[in-house]
Short mmCIF file of N, CA and C in Angstrom, two decimals:
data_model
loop_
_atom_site.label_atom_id
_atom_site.label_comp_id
_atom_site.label_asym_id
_atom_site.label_seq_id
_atom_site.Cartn_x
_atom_site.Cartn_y
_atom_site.Cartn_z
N UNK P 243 3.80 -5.02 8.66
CA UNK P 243 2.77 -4.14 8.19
C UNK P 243 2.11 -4.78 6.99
N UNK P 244 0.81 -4.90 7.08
CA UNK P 244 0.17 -5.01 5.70
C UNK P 244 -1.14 -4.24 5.16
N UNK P 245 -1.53 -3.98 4.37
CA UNK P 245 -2.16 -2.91 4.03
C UNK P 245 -2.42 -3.21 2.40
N UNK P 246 -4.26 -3.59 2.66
CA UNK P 246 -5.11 -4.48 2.02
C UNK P 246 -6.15 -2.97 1.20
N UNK P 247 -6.06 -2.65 0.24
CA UNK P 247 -6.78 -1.85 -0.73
C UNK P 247 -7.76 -2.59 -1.52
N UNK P 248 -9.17 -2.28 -1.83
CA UNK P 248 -9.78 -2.61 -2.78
C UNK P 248 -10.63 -1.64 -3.67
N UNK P 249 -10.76 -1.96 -4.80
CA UNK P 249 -11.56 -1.08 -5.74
C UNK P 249 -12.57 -1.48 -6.20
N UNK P 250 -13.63 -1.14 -6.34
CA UNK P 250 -15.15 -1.78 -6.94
C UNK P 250 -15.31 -1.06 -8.49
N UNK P 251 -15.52 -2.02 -9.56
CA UNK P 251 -15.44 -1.13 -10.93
C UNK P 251 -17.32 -0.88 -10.63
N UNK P 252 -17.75 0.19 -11.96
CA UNK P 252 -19.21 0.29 -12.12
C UNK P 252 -19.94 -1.38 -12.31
N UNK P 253 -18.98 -1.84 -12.73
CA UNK P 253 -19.48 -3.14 -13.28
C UNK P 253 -19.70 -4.23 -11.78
N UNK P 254 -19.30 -4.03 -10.69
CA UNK P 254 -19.41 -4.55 -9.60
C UNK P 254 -17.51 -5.94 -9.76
N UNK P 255 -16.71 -5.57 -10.27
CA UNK P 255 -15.96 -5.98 -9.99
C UNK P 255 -14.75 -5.58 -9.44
N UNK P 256 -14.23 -6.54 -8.77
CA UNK P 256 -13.61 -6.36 -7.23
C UNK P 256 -11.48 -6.13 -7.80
N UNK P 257 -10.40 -5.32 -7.59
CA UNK P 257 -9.54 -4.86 -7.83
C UNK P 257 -8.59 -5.61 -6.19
N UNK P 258 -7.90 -5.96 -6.21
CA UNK P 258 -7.10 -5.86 -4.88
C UNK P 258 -6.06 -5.17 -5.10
N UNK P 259 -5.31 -4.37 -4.00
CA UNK P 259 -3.75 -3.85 -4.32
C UNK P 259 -3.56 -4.12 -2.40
N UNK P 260 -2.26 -5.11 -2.44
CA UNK P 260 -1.65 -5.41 -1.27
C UNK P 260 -0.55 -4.74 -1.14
N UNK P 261 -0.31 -4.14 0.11
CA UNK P 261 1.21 -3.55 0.56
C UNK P 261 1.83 -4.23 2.03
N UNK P 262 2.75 -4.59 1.82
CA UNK P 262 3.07 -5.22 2.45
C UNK P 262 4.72 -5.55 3.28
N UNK P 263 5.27 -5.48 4.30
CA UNK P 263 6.92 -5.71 4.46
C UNK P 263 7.30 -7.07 5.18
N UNK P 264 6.50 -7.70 5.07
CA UNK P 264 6.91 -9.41 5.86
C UNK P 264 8.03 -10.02 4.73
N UNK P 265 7.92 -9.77 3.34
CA UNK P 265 9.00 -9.99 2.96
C UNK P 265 10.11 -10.02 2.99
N UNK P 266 11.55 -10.65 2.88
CA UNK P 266 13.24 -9.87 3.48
C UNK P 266 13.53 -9.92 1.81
N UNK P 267 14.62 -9.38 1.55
CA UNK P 267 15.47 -9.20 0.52
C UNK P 267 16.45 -9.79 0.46
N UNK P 268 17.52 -10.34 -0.01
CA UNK P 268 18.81 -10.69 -0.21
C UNK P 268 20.21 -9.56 0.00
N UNK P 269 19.55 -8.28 -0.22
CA UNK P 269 20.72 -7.58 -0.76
C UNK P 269 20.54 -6.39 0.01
N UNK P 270 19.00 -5.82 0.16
CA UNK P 270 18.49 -4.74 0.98
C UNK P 270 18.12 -5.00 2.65
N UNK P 271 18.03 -4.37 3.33
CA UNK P 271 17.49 -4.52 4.72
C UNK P 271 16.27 -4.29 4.74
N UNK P 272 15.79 -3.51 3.82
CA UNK P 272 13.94 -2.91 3.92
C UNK P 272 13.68 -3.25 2.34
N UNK P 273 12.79 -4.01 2.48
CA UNK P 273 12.01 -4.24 1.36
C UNK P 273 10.23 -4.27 1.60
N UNK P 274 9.57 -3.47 0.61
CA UNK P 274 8.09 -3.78 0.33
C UNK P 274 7.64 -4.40 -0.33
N UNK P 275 6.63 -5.07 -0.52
CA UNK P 275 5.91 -5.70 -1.53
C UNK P 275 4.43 -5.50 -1.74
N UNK P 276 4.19 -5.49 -2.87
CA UNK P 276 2.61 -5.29 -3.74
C UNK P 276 2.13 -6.52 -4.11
N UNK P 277 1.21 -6.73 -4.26
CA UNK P 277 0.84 -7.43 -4.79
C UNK P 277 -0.70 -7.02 -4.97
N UNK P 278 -1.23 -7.29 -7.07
CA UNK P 278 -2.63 -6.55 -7.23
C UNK P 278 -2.87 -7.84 -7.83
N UNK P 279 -4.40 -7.74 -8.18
CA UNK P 279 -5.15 -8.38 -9.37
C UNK P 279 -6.15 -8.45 -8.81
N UNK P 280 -7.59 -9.60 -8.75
CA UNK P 280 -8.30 -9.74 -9.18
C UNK P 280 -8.92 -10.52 -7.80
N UNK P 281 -8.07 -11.26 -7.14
CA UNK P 281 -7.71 -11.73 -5.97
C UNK P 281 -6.94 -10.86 -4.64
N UNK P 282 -7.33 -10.91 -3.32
CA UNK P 282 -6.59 -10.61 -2.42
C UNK P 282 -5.08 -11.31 -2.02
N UNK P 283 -5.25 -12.19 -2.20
CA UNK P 283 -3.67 -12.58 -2.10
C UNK P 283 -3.23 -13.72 -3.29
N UNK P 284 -3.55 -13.01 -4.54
CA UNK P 284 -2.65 -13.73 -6.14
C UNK P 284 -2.46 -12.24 -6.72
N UNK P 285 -2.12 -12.62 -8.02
CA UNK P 285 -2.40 -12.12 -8.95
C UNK P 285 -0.57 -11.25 -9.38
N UNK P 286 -0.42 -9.85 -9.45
CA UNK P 286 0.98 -9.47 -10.10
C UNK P 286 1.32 -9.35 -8.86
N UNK P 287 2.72 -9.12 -8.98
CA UNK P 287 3.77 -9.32 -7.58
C UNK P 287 4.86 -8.38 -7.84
N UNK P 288 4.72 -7.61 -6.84
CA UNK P 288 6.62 -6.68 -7.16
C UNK P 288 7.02 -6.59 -5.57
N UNK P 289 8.16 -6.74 -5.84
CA UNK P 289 9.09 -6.34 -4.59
C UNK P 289 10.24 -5.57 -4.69
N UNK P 290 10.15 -4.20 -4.20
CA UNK P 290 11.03 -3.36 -3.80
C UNK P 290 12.09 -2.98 -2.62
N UNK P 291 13.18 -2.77 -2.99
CA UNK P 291 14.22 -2.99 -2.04
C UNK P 291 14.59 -1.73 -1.52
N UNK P 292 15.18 -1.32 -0.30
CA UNK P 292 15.54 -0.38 -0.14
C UNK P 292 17.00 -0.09 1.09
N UNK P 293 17.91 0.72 0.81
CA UNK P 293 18.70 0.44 2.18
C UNK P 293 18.35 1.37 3.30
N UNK P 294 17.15 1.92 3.31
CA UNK P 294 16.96 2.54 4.87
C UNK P 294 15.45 2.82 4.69
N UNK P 295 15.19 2.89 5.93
CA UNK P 295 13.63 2.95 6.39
C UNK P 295 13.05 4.08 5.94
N UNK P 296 13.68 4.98 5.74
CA UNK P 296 13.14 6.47 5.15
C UNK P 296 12.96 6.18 3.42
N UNK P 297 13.86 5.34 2.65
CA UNK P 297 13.35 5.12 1.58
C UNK P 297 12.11 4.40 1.02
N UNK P 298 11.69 3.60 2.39
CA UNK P 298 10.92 2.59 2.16
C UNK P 298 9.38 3.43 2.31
N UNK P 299 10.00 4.36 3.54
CA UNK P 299 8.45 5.09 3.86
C UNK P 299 7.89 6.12 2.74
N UNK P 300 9.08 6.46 1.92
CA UNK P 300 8.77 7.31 0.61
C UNK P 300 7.93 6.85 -0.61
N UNK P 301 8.54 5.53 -0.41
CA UNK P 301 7.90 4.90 -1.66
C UNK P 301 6.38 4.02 -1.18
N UNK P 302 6.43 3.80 0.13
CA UNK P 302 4.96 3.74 0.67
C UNK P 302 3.87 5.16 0.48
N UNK P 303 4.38 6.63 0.33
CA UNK P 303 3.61 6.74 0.76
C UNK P 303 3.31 7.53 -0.69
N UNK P 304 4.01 7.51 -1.33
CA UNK P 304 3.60 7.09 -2.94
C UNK P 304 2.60 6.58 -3.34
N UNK P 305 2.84 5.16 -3.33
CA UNK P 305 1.88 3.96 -4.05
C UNK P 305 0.85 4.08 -3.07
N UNK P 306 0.55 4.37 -1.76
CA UNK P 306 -1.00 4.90 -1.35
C UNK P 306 -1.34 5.73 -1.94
N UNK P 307 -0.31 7.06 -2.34
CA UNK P 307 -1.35 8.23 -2.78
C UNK P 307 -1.82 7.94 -4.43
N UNK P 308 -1.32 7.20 -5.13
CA UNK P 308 -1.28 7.32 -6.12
C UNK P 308 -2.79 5.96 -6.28
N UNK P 309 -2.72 4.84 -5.32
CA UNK P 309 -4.10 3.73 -4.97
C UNK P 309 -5.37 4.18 -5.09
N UNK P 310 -5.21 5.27 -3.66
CA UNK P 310 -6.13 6.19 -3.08
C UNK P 310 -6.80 6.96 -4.24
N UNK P 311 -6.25 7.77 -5.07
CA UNK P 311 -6.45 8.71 -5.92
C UNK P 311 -6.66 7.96 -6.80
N UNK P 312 -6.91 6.91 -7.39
CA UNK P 312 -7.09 6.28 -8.61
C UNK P 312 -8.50 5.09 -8.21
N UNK P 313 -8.91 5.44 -6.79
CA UNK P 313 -10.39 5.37 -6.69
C UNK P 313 -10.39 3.74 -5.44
N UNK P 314 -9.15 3.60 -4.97
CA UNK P 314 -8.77 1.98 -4.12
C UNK P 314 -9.02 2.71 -2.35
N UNK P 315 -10.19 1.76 -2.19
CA UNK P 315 -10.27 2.19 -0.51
C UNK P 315 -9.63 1.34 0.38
N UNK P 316 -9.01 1.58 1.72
CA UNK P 316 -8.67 0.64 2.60
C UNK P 316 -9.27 -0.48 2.78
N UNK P 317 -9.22 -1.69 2.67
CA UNK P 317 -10.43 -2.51 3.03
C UNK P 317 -9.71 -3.10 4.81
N UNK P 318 -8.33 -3.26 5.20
CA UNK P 318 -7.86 -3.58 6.25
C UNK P 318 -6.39 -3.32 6.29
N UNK P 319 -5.98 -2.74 7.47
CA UNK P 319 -4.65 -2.73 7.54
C UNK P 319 -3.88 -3.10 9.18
N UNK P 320 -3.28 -3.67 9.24
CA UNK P 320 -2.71 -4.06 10.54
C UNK P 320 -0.96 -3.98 10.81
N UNK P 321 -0.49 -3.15 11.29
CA UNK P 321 0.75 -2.29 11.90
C UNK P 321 1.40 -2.60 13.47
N UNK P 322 2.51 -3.17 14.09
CA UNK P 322 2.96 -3.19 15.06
C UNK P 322 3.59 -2.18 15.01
N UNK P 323 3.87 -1.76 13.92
CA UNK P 323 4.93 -0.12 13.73
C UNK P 323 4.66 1.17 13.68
N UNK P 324 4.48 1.95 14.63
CA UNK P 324 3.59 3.06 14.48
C UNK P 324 3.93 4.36 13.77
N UNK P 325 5.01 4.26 13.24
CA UNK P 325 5.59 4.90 11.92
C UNK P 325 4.52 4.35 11.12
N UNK P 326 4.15 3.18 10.64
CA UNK P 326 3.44 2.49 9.30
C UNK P 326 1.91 3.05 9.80
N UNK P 327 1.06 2.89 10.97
CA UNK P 327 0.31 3.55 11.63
C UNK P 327 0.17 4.93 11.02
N UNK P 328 0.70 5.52 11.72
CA UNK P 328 0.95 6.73 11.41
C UNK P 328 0.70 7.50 9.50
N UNK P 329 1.33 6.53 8.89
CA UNK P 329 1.58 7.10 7.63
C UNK P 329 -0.02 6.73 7.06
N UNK P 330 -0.67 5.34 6.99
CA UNK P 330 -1.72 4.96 6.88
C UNK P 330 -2.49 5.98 7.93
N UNK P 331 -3.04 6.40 8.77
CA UNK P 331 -3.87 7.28 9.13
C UNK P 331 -3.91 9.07 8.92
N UNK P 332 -2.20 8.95 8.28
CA UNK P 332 -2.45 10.38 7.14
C UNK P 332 -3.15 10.28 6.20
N UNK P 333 -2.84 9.36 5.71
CA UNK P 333 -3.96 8.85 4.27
C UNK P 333 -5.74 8.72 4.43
N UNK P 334 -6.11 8.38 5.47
CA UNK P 334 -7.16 8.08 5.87
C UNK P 334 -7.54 9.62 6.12
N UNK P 335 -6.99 10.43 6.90
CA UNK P 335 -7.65 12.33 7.33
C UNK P 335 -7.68 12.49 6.18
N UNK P 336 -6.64 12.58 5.07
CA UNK P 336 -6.37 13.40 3.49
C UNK P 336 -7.82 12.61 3.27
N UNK P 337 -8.01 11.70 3.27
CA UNK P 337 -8.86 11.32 1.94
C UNK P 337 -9.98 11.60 1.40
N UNK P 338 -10.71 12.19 2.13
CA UNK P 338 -12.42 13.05 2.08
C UNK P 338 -11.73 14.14 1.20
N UNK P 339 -10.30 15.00 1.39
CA UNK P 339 -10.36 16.05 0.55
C UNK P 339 -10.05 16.01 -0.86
N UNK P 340 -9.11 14.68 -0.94
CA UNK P 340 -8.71 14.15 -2.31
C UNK P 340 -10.15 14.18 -2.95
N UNK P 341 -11.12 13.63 -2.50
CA UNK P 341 -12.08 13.33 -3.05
C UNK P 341 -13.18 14.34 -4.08
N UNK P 342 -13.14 15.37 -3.07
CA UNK P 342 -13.65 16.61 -3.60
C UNK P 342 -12.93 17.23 -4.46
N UNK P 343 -11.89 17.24 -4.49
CA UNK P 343 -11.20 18.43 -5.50
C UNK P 343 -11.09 17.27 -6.61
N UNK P 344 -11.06 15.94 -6.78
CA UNK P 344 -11.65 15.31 -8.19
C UNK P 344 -12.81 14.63 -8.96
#
């Protein structure tokens, strides 16, 4: 799964926030990774670990709502997992209403 966010400031500059699970962990079985800055694929880097798929989908669907709501649109996302599908196209119906009520 990866799942490509961008933000446009007034100033016309460009924000990336990457989500991502092609990463493995050492210690966890499910791990995500972010990665933001300034660039689509540089800039800060975190990777989160998790021991089950339900933790991982929690904290995914977190850091979308929290992207989303802080003004970051989808720019591309691509899923063989239709759990990850799925959670990304909740986000996508919600998001016209987020919009209005701020």
């Amino acid at each position: 799964m990866i799942i490509l966010l961008r933000k446009t400031t007034p100033k016309g500059t460009h924000y990336y926030y990457t989500l991502h699970d092609r990463q493995t962990g050492l210690f966890e079985h499910y791990t995500l990774t972010t990665m933001w800055g300034s660039s689509p694929d540089g800039g800060r880097q975190k990777v989160y670990s998790f021991s089950s798929n339900r933790e991982l989908d929690e904290k995914l669907r977190q850091l979308m709502s929290r992207r989303l709501r802080s003004g970051y649109k989808v720019l591309y996302s691509y899923s063989r997992d239709a759990n990850y599908r799925a959670v990304l196209q909740e986000y996508l119906d919600v998001k016209p209403q987020h919009r209005s009520a701020n």
